[in-house]
Each structure stands twice: as C-alpha cells, then as structure tokens.
CSV table of C-alpha atoms in Angstrom, one decimal:
chain,number,residue,atom,x,y,z
W,1,MET,CA,-0.2,-0.2,0.0
W,2,PRO,CA,2.9,2.7,0.9
W,3,LEU,CA,4.1,2.0,-3.0
W,4,LEU,CA,0.9,2.7,-4.3
W,5,PHE,CA,0.0,5.7,-2.3
W,6,GLU,CA,3.4,6.8,-4.4
W,7,LEU,CA,1.3,6.9,-7.6
W,8,ASN,CA,-0.4,10.1,-8.5
W,9,PHE,CA,-4.4,10.0,-8.4
W,10,THR,CA,-6.7,12.7,-9.0
W,11,SER,CA,-8.8,11.3,-6.1
W,12,ARG,CA,-7.7,9.0,-3.0
W,13,GLY,CA,-11.2,8.0,-1.7
W,14,SER,CA,-11.1,4.7,0.1
W,15,LYS,CA,-13.2,2.9,-2.7
W,16,HIS,CA,-11.4,3.7,-5.5
W,17,MET,CA,-8.0,3.0,-3.8
W,18,GLU,CA,-9.1,-0.3,-3.1
W,19,LYS,CA,-10.2,-1.1,-6.8
W,20,ARG,CA,-6.6,0.4,-7.9
W,21,SER,CA,-5.1,-1.9,-5.5
W,22,PHE,CA,-6.2,-4.8,-7.2
W,23,VAL,CA,-5.0,-3.8,-10.2
W,24,PHE,CA,-1.7,-2.4,-8.9
W,25,CYS,CA,-1.2,-6.0,-6.7
W,26,SER,CA,-2.2,-8.0,-9.8
W,27,ILE,CA,0.7,-6.3,-12.1
W,28,CYS,CA,3.1,-6.4,-9.2
W,29,LYS,CA,2.4,-10.2,-9.0
W,30,ALA,CA,2.3,-10.8,-12.9
W,31,ALA,CA,6.0,-9.1,-13.0
W,32,LEU,CA,7.6,-11.1,-10.6
W,33,ASP,CA,5.9,-14.4,-11.8
W,34,ASP,CA,7.7,-13.9,-15.5
W,35,PRO,CA,11.5,-13.8,-15.7
W,36,ASP,CA,11.8,-10.7,-17.5
W,37,HIS,CA,8.9,-9.1,-15.5
W,38,GLN,CA,7.3,-8.0,-18.4
W,39,VAL,CA,3.1,-7.7,-18.0
W,40,TYR,CA,-0.1,-7.5,-20.2
W,41,TRP,CA,-4.0,-7.7,-19.9
W,42,LEU,CA,-6.8,-8.0,-21.8
W,43,THR,CA,-8.0,-4.4,-23.6
W,44,ASN,CA,-11.3,-5.8,-25.1
W,45,ARG,CA,-14.0,-3.9,-23.2
W,46,ASP,CA,-16.5,-6.9,-23.7
W,47,LYS,CA,-14.1,-10.0,-23.1
W,48,HIS,CA,-12.9,-7.9,-19.9
W,49,GLU,CA,-16.6,-8.0,-18.7
W,50,GLN,CA,-17.3,-11.4,-19.5
W,51,GLU,CA,-14.4,-12.8,-17.1
W,52,GLY,CA,-16.4,-10.9,-14.1
W,53,TYR,CA,-13.2,-9.1,-12.7
W,54,PRO,CA,-14.1,-6.9,-9.9
W,55,VAL,CA,-12.6,-4.0,-11.5
W,56,THR,CA,-13.3,-2.1,-14.7
W,57,LEU,CA,-11.2,-1.5,-17.2
W,58,ASN,CA,-11.0,2.0,-16.8
W,59,VAL,CA,-9.7,1.3,-13.3
W,60,VAL,CA,-6.5,-0.7,-15.2
W,61,HIS,CA,-5.8,2.0,-17.4
W,62,THR,CA,-5.9,4.5,-14.4
W,63,VAL,CA,-3.3,2.6,-12.8
W,64,GLN,CA,-1.2,1.9,-15.9
W,65,LYS,CA,-1.0,5.8,-16.9
W,66,ALA,CA,0.1,6.6,-13.3
W,67,MET,CA,2.4,3.7,-13.1
W,68,ILE,CA,3.8,5.2,-16.5
W,69,LYS,CA,4.3,8.5,-14.9
W,70,LYS,CA,6.4,7.3,-12.1
W,71,GLY,CA,8.5,5.6,-14.6
W,72,TRP,CA,7.6,1.9,-13.2
W,73,LEU,CA,6.1,1.0,-16.3
W,74,THR,CA,7.2,1.2,-20.0
W,75,VAL,CA,6.2,-0.2,-23.6
W,76,VAL,CA,8.1,-3.3,-24.8
W,77,PRO,CA,9.5,-2.1,-28.1
W,78,ASN,CA,9.6,-4.2,-31.4
W,79,GLN,CA,6.9,-6.4,-30.3
W,80,ILE,CA,3.9,-8.2,-31.8
W,81,SER,CA,0.5,-8.7,-30.1
W,82,LYS,CA,-0.2,-12.1,-29.2
W,83,ASP,CA,-3.1,-14.1,-28.3
W,84,GLY,CA,-5.5,-11.6,-28.4
W,85,TYR,CA,-3.8,-9.5,-25.6
W,86,ALA,CA,-2.5,-6.2,-25.7
W,87,LYS,CA,1.2,-5.2,-26.0
W,88,ARG,CA,3.5,-6.3,-23.7
W,89,TRP,CA,4.9,-3.7,-20.7
W,90,GLN,CA,8.0,-3.9,-19.4
W,91,VAL,CA,7.7,-3.4,-15.0
W,92,SER,CA,10.8,-1.5,-14.1
W,93,SER,CA,13.5,-2.9,-11.9
W,94,LYS,CA,13.3,0.1,-9.5
W,95,LEU,CA,9.9,-1.3,-8.3
W,96,ILE,CA,10.9,-5.0,-8.4
W,97,SER,CA,13.7,-4.0,-5.9
W,98,ARG,CA,11.5,-2.4,-3.9
W,99,LEU,CA,8.4,-5.2,-3.8
W,100,PRO,CA,8.8,-7.2,-0.2
W,101,LYS,CA,10.6,-10.8,-0.4
W,102,ALA,CA,8.0,-12.8,1.1
W,103,LEU,CA,4.4,-12.0,-0.2
W,104,GLU,CA,0.9,-13.5,0.3
W,105,TRP,CA,-1.6,-13.3,-2.7
W,106,GLU,CA,-5.0,-13.5,-2.1
W,107,ASP,CA,-7.5,-14.2,-5.4
W,108,VAL,CA,-10.3,-11.6,-5.3
W,109,LEU,CA,-12.3,-12.7,-8.8
W,110,PRO,CA,-15.5,-13.8,-7.6
W,111,ASP,CA,-16.8,-17.5,-9.2
W,112,ARG,CA,-19.0,-17.1,-11.8
W,113,PRO,CA,-22.1,-19.0,-11.4
W,114,LYS,CA,-23.0,-22.3,-12.8
W,115,LEU,CA,-24.8,-22.5,-15.9
W,116,THR,CA,-28.7,-22.3,-15.6
W,117,LYS,CA,-30.9,-24.7,-17.7
W,118,ALA,CA,-31.5,-22.3,-20.5
W,119,GLN,CA,-27.6,-21.6,-21.0
W,120,THR,CA,-26.8,-25.7,-21.7
W,121,VAL,CA,-27.7,-25.0,-25.1
W,122,LYS,CA,-26.7,-22.8,-27.7
W,123,ILE,CA,-27.4,-22.5,-31.7
W,124,LYS,CA,-25.2,-20.4,-33.5
W,125,GLN,CA,-25.3,-19.0,-37.1
W,126,ARG,CA,-23.2,-20.5,-39.6
W,127,THR,CA,-21.9,-18.8,-42.4
W,128,LEU,CA,-20.2,-20.0,-45.6
W,129,SER,CA,-17.1,-18.8,-47.4
W,130,LYS,CA,-17.6,-16.4,-50.8
W,131,TYR,CA,-16.3,-19.2,-52.6
W,132,LEU,CA,-19.0,-21.8,-51.8
W,133,ARG,CA,-21.6,-19.3,-52.3
W,134,ILE,CA,-20.2,-18.5,-55.8
W,135,ASN,CA,-20.5,-22.3,-56.7
W,136,GLY,CA,-24.3,-22.6,-55.8
W,137,TYR,CA,-23.8,-24.2,-52.3
W,138,ARG,CA,-26.9,-22.9,-49.6
W,139,LEU,CA,-27.4,-24.1,-46.3
W,140,PRO,CA,-30.3,-26.1,-45.5
W,141,GLU,CA,-33.4,-24.0,-44.2
W,142,ARG,CA,-33.4,-23.8,-40.2
W,143,GLN,CA,-35.9,-25.8,-38.8
W,144,ILE,CA,-35.9,-26.1,-35.2
W,145,ASP,CA,-38.6,-28.1,-33.6
W,146,ARG,CA,-39.1,-26.0,-30.4
W,147,GLN,CA,-39.1,-29.4,-28.2
W,148,GLN,CA,-35.7,-30.4,-29.4
W,149,PRO,CA,-33.8,-27.8,-27.7
W,150,ASP,CA,-35.6,-28.2,-24.3
W,151,ASP,CA,-34.9,-31.9,-24.4
W,152,LEU,CA,-31.6,-31.3,-24.9
W,153,ARG,CA,-31.2,-28.9,-22.2
W,154,ASN,CA,-32.9,-31.1,-19.7
W,155,GLU,CA,-30.1,-34.1,-20.7
W,156,VAL,CA,-26.9,-31.5,-20.1
W,157,HIS,CA,-29.0,-30.2,-16.8
W,158,LEU,CA,-29.1,-33.9,-15.9
W,159,VAL,CA,-25.5,-34.4,-16.6
W,160,ASN,CA,-24.5,-31.0,-14.9
W,161,GLN,CA,-26.2,-31.5,-11.8
W,162,LEU,CA,-24.6,-35.1,-11.1
W,163,ALA,CA,-21.3,-33.7,-12.4
W,164,PHE,CA,-21.6,-30.9,-9.5
W,165,GLU,CA,-21.2,-33.8,-6.7
W,166,HIS,CA,-17.6,-34.1,-7.9
W,167,THR,CA,-14.2,-31.7,-7.6
W,168,PHE,CA,-12.5,-31.2,-10.8
W,169,THR,CA,-8.9,-29.4,-10.1
W,170,GLY,CA,-6.4,-27.9,-12.5
W,171,LEU,CA,-9.0,-26.7,-15.2
W,172,LEU,CA,-7.6,-24.3,-17.2
W,173,THR,CA,-9.0,-21.6,-19.8
W,174,ILE,CA,-7.8,-21.4,-23.4
W,175,LYS,CA,-5.1,-18.6,-22.2
W,176,GLY,CA,-3.8,-21.2,-19.6
W,177,GLU,CA,-5.4,-19.6,-16.7
W,178,PRO,CA,-7.2,-21.2,-13.9
W,179,LYS,CA,-11.1,-21.6,-14.0
W,180,THR,CA,-13.7,-23.3,-11.7
W,181,PHE,CA,-16.1,-26.0,-13.3
W,182,ARG,CA,-19.6,-24.2,-14.0
W,183,GLY,CA,-21.2,-26.9,-16.0
W,184,PHE,CA,-21.6,-28.4,-19.3
W,185,ASN,CA,-23.2,-26.9,-22.1
W,186,ARG,CA,-23.6,-27.9,-26.1
W,187,THR,CA,-22.9,-25.4,-29.0
W,188,PHE,CA,-24.4,-26.3,-32.4
W,189,ILE,CA,-24.0,-24.8,-35.6
W,190,HIS,CA,-27.0,-23.6,-37.7
W,191,ASN,CA,-29.4,-26.2,-36.5
W,192,LEU,CA,-29.6,-29.2,-34.6
W,193,ASN,CA,-27.6,-31.4,-37.0
W,194,GLY,CA,-24.3,-29.5,-37.0
W,195,SER,CA,-21.6,-30.1,-34.7
W,196,GLY,CA,-23.4,-29.9,-30.6
W,197,ARG,CA,-19.9,-30.4,-29.1
W,198,PRO,CA,-20.3,-30.5,-25.3
W,199,TYR,CA,-18.2,-27.7,-23.8
W,200,GLY,CA,-17.3,-26.7,-20.2
W,201,GLY,CA,-14.3,-29.0,-19.4
W,202,CYS,CA,-11.0,-29.4,-20.5
W,203,GLU,CA,-11.4,-29.4,-24.1
W,204,GLN,CA,-9.4,-26.4,-25.4
W,205,MET,CA,-6.4,-27.4,-23.0
W,206,LYS,CA,-3.2,-28.7,-24.1
W,207,GLU,CA,-3.3,-32.5,-23.9
W,208,LYS,CA,-0.3,-32.4,-21.2
W,209,ASP,CA,-2.3,-29.8,-18.8
W,210,ARG,CA,-5.3,-32.3,-19.4
W,211,LEU,CA,-3.6,-35.1,-18.0
W,212,ASN,CA,-2.7,-33.5,-14.9
W,213,ILE,CA,-6.4,-32.6,-14.1
W,214,LEU,CA,-7.5,-34.2,-10.3
W,215,ILE,CA,-11.1,-35.2,-10.6
W,216,ASP,CA,-12.3,-36.1,-7.1
W,217,GLY,CA,-8.9,-35.8,-5.9
W,218,GLU,CA,-7.6,-38.8,-8.1
W,219,PRO,CA,-5.0,-39.2,-11.3
W,220,VAL,CA,-7.0,-39.0,-14.7
W,221,ILE,CA,-6.6,-40.7,-18.0
W,222,GLU,CA,-7.7,-39.7,-21.4
W,223,ILE,CA,-9.7,-42.3,-23.9
W,224,ASP,CA,-9.0,-40.9,-27.7
W,225,ILE,CA,-10.7,-42.2,-30.4
W,226,ALA,CA,-7.8,-42.6,-32.9
W,227,ALA,CA,-8.9,-40.5,-36.1
W,228,CYS,CA,-12.0,-40.0,-35.0
W,229,GLN,CA,-13.8,-38.3,-38.0
W,230,PRO,CA,-12.2,-39.7,-40.8
W,231,THR,CA,-13.2,-43.3,-38.9
W,232,ILE,CA,-16.7,-41.6,-39.1
W,233,LEU,CA,-16.7,-40.7,-42.6
W,234,TRP,CA,-15.4,-44.6,-43.2
W,235,SER,CA,-18.8,-45.8,-41.8
W,236,ARG,CA,-20.8,-44.1,-44.0
W,237,PHE,CA,-18.2,-45.7,-46.6
W,238,ILE,CA,-18.8,-49.1,-46.3
W,239,ARG,CA,-22.6,-48.9,-44.7
W,240,GLY,CA,-24.3,-51.5,-46.1
W,241,GLN,CA,-21.6,-53.4,-46.9
W,242,ARG,CA,-21.7,-56.1,-43.8
W,243,LYS,CA,-23.5,-59.1,-44.5
W,244,PRO,CA,-26.2,-60.6,-41.9
W,245,HIS,CA,-23.4,-62.7,-39.1
W,246,GLU,CA,-20.5,-61.1,-40.1
W,247,PRO,CA,-18.5,-59.5,-37.6
W,248,VAL,CA,-18.5,-55.6,-36.9
W,249,PRO,CA,-16.0,-53.9,-39.3
W,250,GLN,CA,-13.1,-52.8,-36.7
W,251,ALA,CA,-11.6,-49.4,-37.4
W,252,ARG,CA,-7.9,-48.5,-38.0
W,253,ASP,CA,-5.9,-45.3,-37.1
W,254,PHE,CA,-6.2,-43.8,-40.6
W,255,TYR,CA,-3.4,-41.3,-39.8
W,256,ALA,CA,-1.0,-44.0,-38.6
W,257,ASP,CA,-1.8,-46.0,-42.5
W,258,VAL,CA,-0.8,-43.1,-44.3
W,259,VAL,CA,2.5,-42.3,-42.0
W,260,GLU,CA,3.3,-46.0,-43.0
W,261,ASN,CA,2.2,-45.7,-46.6
W,262,THR,CA,4.4,-42.6,-47.1
W,263,ALA,CA,7.5,-44.6,-45.7
W,264,GLN,CA,7.2,-41.8,-42.7
W,265,LEU,CA,7.4,-38.8,-45.1
W,266,LEU,CA,5.2,-37.2,-43.1
W,267,ASP,CA,4.6,-37.7,-39.3
W,268,ARG,CA,0.9,-38.9,-37.9
W,269,GLU,CA,0.6,-35.0,-36.7
W,270,GLN,CA,1.3,-33.4,-40.2
W,271,VAL,CA,-1.1,-36.2,-41.8
W,272,LYS,CA,-3.7,-35.2,-39.1
W,273,THR,CA,-3.1,-31.7,-40.1
W,274,VAL,CA,-3.9,-32.3,-43.8
W,275,ILE,CA,-7.1,-34.4,-43.0
W,276,THR,CA,-8.2,-31.9,-40.7
W,277,LYS,CA,-8.3,-28.9,-43.2
W,278,ALA,CA,-9.8,-31.6,-46.0
W,279,LEU,CA,-12.8,-32.0,-43.8
W,280,GLY,CA,-13.2,-28.1,-42.8
W,281,ASN,CA,-12.9,-27.5,-46.7
W,282,ALA,CA,-15.0,-30.2,-47.6
W,283,SER,CA,-12.4,-31.4,-50.1
W,284,PHE,CA,-9.3,-33.0,-50.1
W,285,PRO,CA,-6.1,-31.4,-51.9
W,286,ARG,CA,-4.9,-33.3,-55.2
W,287,GLU,CA,-2.8,-30.9,-56.8
W,288,ARG,CA,-0.2,-29.1,-55.1
W,289,TRP,CA,1.5,-29.3,-51.2
W,290,PRO,CA,-0.6,-28.0,-48.4
W,291,TYR,CA,0.7,-24.5,-47.2
W,292,GLY,CA,3.9,-24.7,-45.5
W,293,MET,CA,4.3,-28.5,-45.8
W,294,LYS,CA,6.2,-29.1,-49.0
W,295,VAL,CA,8.9,-31.6,-48.8
W,296,LYS,CA,11.8,-31.3,-51.4
W,297,GLY,CA,12.2,-34.2,-53.8
W,298,HIS,CA,8.8,-35.2,-53.6
W,299,LYS,CA,5.9,-34.6,-55.6
W,300,TRP,CA,2.4,-33.7,-53.9
W,301,LYS,CA,0.2,-35.6,-56.5
W,302,ASP,CA,2.4,-38.8,-55.5
W,303,VAL,CA,1.6,-38.1,-51.6
W,304,ALA,CA,-2.0,-37.6,-52.0
W,305,ASN,CA,-2.1,-41.1,-53.8
W,306,GLU,CA,-0.9,-42.3,-50.5
W,307,PHE,CA,-3.6,-41.1,-48.6
W,308,LEU,CA,-6.4,-41.8,-51.0
W,309,LYS,CA,-5.0,-45.1,-50.9
W,310,ALA,CA,-5.4,-45.3,-46.9
W,311,MET,CA,-8.8,-43.1,-47.0
W,312,PRO,CA,-10.3,-43.7,-50.2
W,313,PHE,CA,-13.6,-42.4,-48.4
W,314,LEU,CA,-12.2,-38.8,-48.5
W,315,ASP,CA,-14.2,-38.8,-51.9
W,316,LEU,CA,-17.8,-38.7,-49.9
W,317,LEU,CA,-16.8,-35.1,-48.6
W,318,GLU,CA,-18.9,-32.3,-50.0
W,319,PRO,CA,-19.3,-28.6,-48.7
W,320,VAL,CA,-22.6,-28.5,-46.4
W,321,LYS,CA,-23.6,-32.4,-47.0
W,322,GLU,CA,-20.5,-34.0,-45.9
W,323,ASP,CA,-17.9,-31.9,-44.2
W,324,SER,CA,-16.2,-30.8,-41.0
W,325,PHE,CA,-19.5,-30.0,-39.2
W,326,THR,CA,-21.5,-32.8,-40.3
W,327,LEU,CA,-19.3,-35.1,-39.0
W,328,GLN,CA,-18.4,-33.1,-35.5
W,329,HIS,CA,-22.4,-33.8,-35.0
W,330,THR,CA,-22.0,-37.7,-35.2
W,331,GLU,CA,-18.6,-37.1,-33.1
W,332,ALA,CA,-20.3,-35.0,-30.6
W,333,GLN,CA,-23.1,-37.4,-29.8
W,334,ILE,CA,-20.9,-40.0,-29.0
W,335,ILE,CA,-18.8,-38.3,-26.6
W,336,PHE,CA,-22.0,-37.0,-25.2
W,337,LEU,CA,-23.9,-40.1,-24.8
W,338,THR,CA,-20.8,-41.8,-23.4
W,339,MET,CA,-20.8,-38.8,-20.7
W,340,TYR,CA,-24.5,-39.3,-20.1
W,341,ARG,CA,-24.5,-42.9,-19.5
W,342,LEU,CA,-21.2,-42.5,-17.1
W,343,TYR,CA,-22.9,-40.1,-14.9
W,344,LYS,CA,-26.1,-41.5,-14.8
W,345,PHE,CA,-25.8,-45.3,-15.2
W,346,LYS,CA,-22.3,-45.5,-13.1
W,347,ASN,CA,-21.8,-42.3,-11.3
W,348,VAL,CA,-18.4,-42.1,-13.2
W,349,PRO,CA,-17.2,-38.6,-13.2
W,350,CYS,CA,-15.7,-37.5,-16.5
W,351,LEU,CA,-15.1,-34.2,-18.8
W,352,PRO,CA,-15.7,-34.6,-22.7
W,353,GLY,CA,-12.8,-33.7,-25.2
W,354,HIS,CA,-13.8,-33.2,-29.0
W,355,ASP,CA,-13.1,-36.6,-30.0
W,356,ALA,CA,-11.9,-38.0,-26.2
W,357,ILE,CA,-13.3,-38.4,-22.6
W,358,VAL,CA,-10.7,-38.0,-19.6
W,359,VAL,CA,-11.9,-39.9,-16.1
W,360,PRO,CA,-10.4,-40.9,-12.8
W,361,LEU,CA,-7.7,-43.9,-13.9
W,362,ARG,CA,-9.5,-46.6,-11.7
W,363,HIS,CA,-12.7,-46.1,-14.1
W,364,VAL,CA,-11.0,-46.7,-17.4
W,365,GLU,CA,-12.3,-50.2,-18.1
W,366,VAL,CA,-15.7,-49.0,-17.8
W,367,ALA,CA,-15.1,-45.9,-19.4
W,368,GLU,CA,-13.6,-47.3,-22.6
W,369,ASP,CA,-16.6,-49.7,-22.9
W,370,PHE,CA,-19.0,-47.0,-23.0
W,371,LEU,CA,-17.0,-45.3,-25.0
W,372,SER,CA,-16.7,-48.0,-27.7
W,373,LYS,CA,-20.2,-49.1,-27.4
W,374,SER,CA,-21.8,-45.5,-27.8
W,375,PHE,CA,-19.3,-45.5,-31.0
W,376,GLU,CA,-21.0,-48.4,-32.6
W,377,LEU,CA,-24.6,-47.4,-31.9
W,378,ALA,CA,-23.7,-44.4,-33.6
W,379,THR,CA,-21.9,-45.3,-36.9
W,380,GLY,CA,-21.9,-49.5,-36.9
W,381,VAL,CA,-18.2,-49.9,-36.3
W,382,VAL,CA,-15.7,-50.5,-33.6
W,383,PRO,CA,-13.5,-47.6,-33.2
W,384,LYS,CA,-9.5,-47.9,-32.5
W,385,LEU,CA,-9.1,-46.5,-29.0
W,386,ARG,CA,-5.8,-44.8,-27.8
W,387,ILE,CA,-5.6,-44.2,-23.9
W,388,LYS,CA,-2.7,-41.8,-22.5
W,389,SER,CA,-2.0,-40.7,-18.8
W,390,ALA,CA,0.7,-38.2,-17.4
W,391,SER,CA,3.1,-41.2,-17.0
W,392,GLY,CA,2.8,-42.2,-20.8
C-alpha cells in the first residue's frame, strides 16, 4: 500500500484506492511471475466484462497511466501482440527491487455462477465462404422443433447436476488461466444437425495439462478415439456392405496408415493437419502441397495418392452435406452419450474432449467400454481407442 500511495491519482477515496490496489497488486504479481518482469492484459472491453473481474477496464487504465508517469511501467519495443492480448509492458527493476521478499497473494476474482438450464444449449449461425456461395452451395433451411432444444437442455442439465457432486482440479481456460467448473453446455452450428460439441471442461486445454487434472483428487487418463472424424466418414463409406452374421467392422488408425504408406515422409501430426483442413474445406487437395508443408524431392500428387489409398472415403466429402460440421455432429453425439451414460448409470465423473473423454484412472475399463459401444451405436463400426496418462 505505501508503494501504491506513491502514485499520483486525482482522487484518493477508499473505494477507489481499493479497486486500484487490485490492479496494482496484480501487475506486481504478474511481473514477479515473469522471468523478464513483463506484463500484459485484455484490451477488449466486452471480453473484460465477461470475465467478471472486480474492477472495470477504466481502473486498469488509470493505474497504468499513473505507473507510466512514475517510470514504473514502459512499453516493450519491437513487439507483436499475441493471443488477443494487449502489447507487453516492462515493469521497472526499480519497482521490483522495492517489493517485499515474502508476499502472500489472495485471489479476489469472484466465482462465476453455475450454468442455468437455459444456458446449456446454444445454436450459432453458420456462414458459408464466398467461394462456396459462388459455387451454388446453400445452407439447408433452419428448422428447429421447439421441443428438441428443451429435451437437449434437460439432458445436459441432468449431467451437470450429477457432475456438481464431484470436484475437478486443474482446469484451465484457453489462455492457460485457472478456471472453476461451471457445468457443461452444447454448441450447435446452424441447426441441431451441425456440431453440438459439449464444452465446459478441458476440451480447450493442452494434452499435457489435461493429463494433470485431478477428479475427486484422483489422477486421470484420457481415452481418445483414433482418427475419429475419418473413422466416422469411413463408416458411411462402408455402410450396407456388411453381410448378416459378419463381425462388426473394426476401425484402424487411418493417420498411422498414411504415415506407413509414405514411408514416414510425414509424421502423424502432419497427416492429421492435412486431413483436418480437408474436412474443414470438404475437399481433399490433389494438385499441390498444403501451405507450409512442402517436402523437397517429392511430388504432392504421389503423396496424395498414398492418402487416398489409405482413405478412399475422402471422396465422400461435399460442402454442407458431408463436411467437418456434419462429422462433428456424429462425434459430439458419441461423446455426449458416453458422458450421459457414465454419469447417470455408473456415477463415473468425466470430462469431454472433442474426440475423447477424461476419467479417473480407476474407471478406465468401464469408460473404455461405454465409449466404444456409443461409437458403435452411432456408426456401426468399432473404433480404435488410444489411452493416455501423465506417466505415458
């Protein structure tokens, strides 16, 4: 507080100074946490307000100006803004040297309320690119039965009620900041046949961070559907080919197949990147190397042929009718059905990924069984699953 009162403010009322102390202490803590003593903050007012901070953006700017005038804060030269944040600022060594060696910090960010039933289902508008509109593609008419969203909300609300009986430690926002569990919601695109992925858990976290989550204080594992969307597309490709009494088709890791076909010219992540773009564009590139991925001495047409040998079903891709959003819808149905059954019938807590679920280690067998059967129910094929843990 003595340091704060060295700053020059036009008013020094107790309420104003309390708000400014939140900002000033936050800047000091961020500077101490950073090896270069640099700090940055949100500049978008709407995003700032959505976070529920105990201060307005005006208070941040007031403290910022006072620290600049005092010489405690200077802009970092020759920088590029990252991750939607403001430019970096350098906290002076003069201020750092005056901060006490032993400090205790208190988190004054209020807990955001749990999601209400009305917030559990969102339907966002989908827009087509100019290229697709010129080529005559049109979105189907938005037809949503009033009862359908209500039924979906009831299902998600039930899962949330059961999930609130458990604890989830180590959840992070997309920016890597700690967050509290507020419940799940599902986001559909254009109508109830597009996407529908569940959000609210760990789906936007990095893999290494997801595997460090604790559920009810227990370590977790992640059960991942290998090449999920390509496998769903393959199931549609072979639909009707199985004869009565034949075993259910078993999926392969199609990404690994391409790696093998190309003699490891591309690694698994590169193959996955090519296919993700192809699904998003609803077409597989055949003429030239994808941007930023050219390998000298190799023609893309030859490499593309190896992709198509492993995944001939890529020919099914067609904008609007069979693309990333339609495949996401089936994927989301599989993940949510697995969650719903685990919570309701086994009281097994879990968190959704886009094509995976995270569960306590001791529940791996039942979770694996439920995920595999949910996939088979939705597609008619048995998926290839991969299990990951923090210990490998």
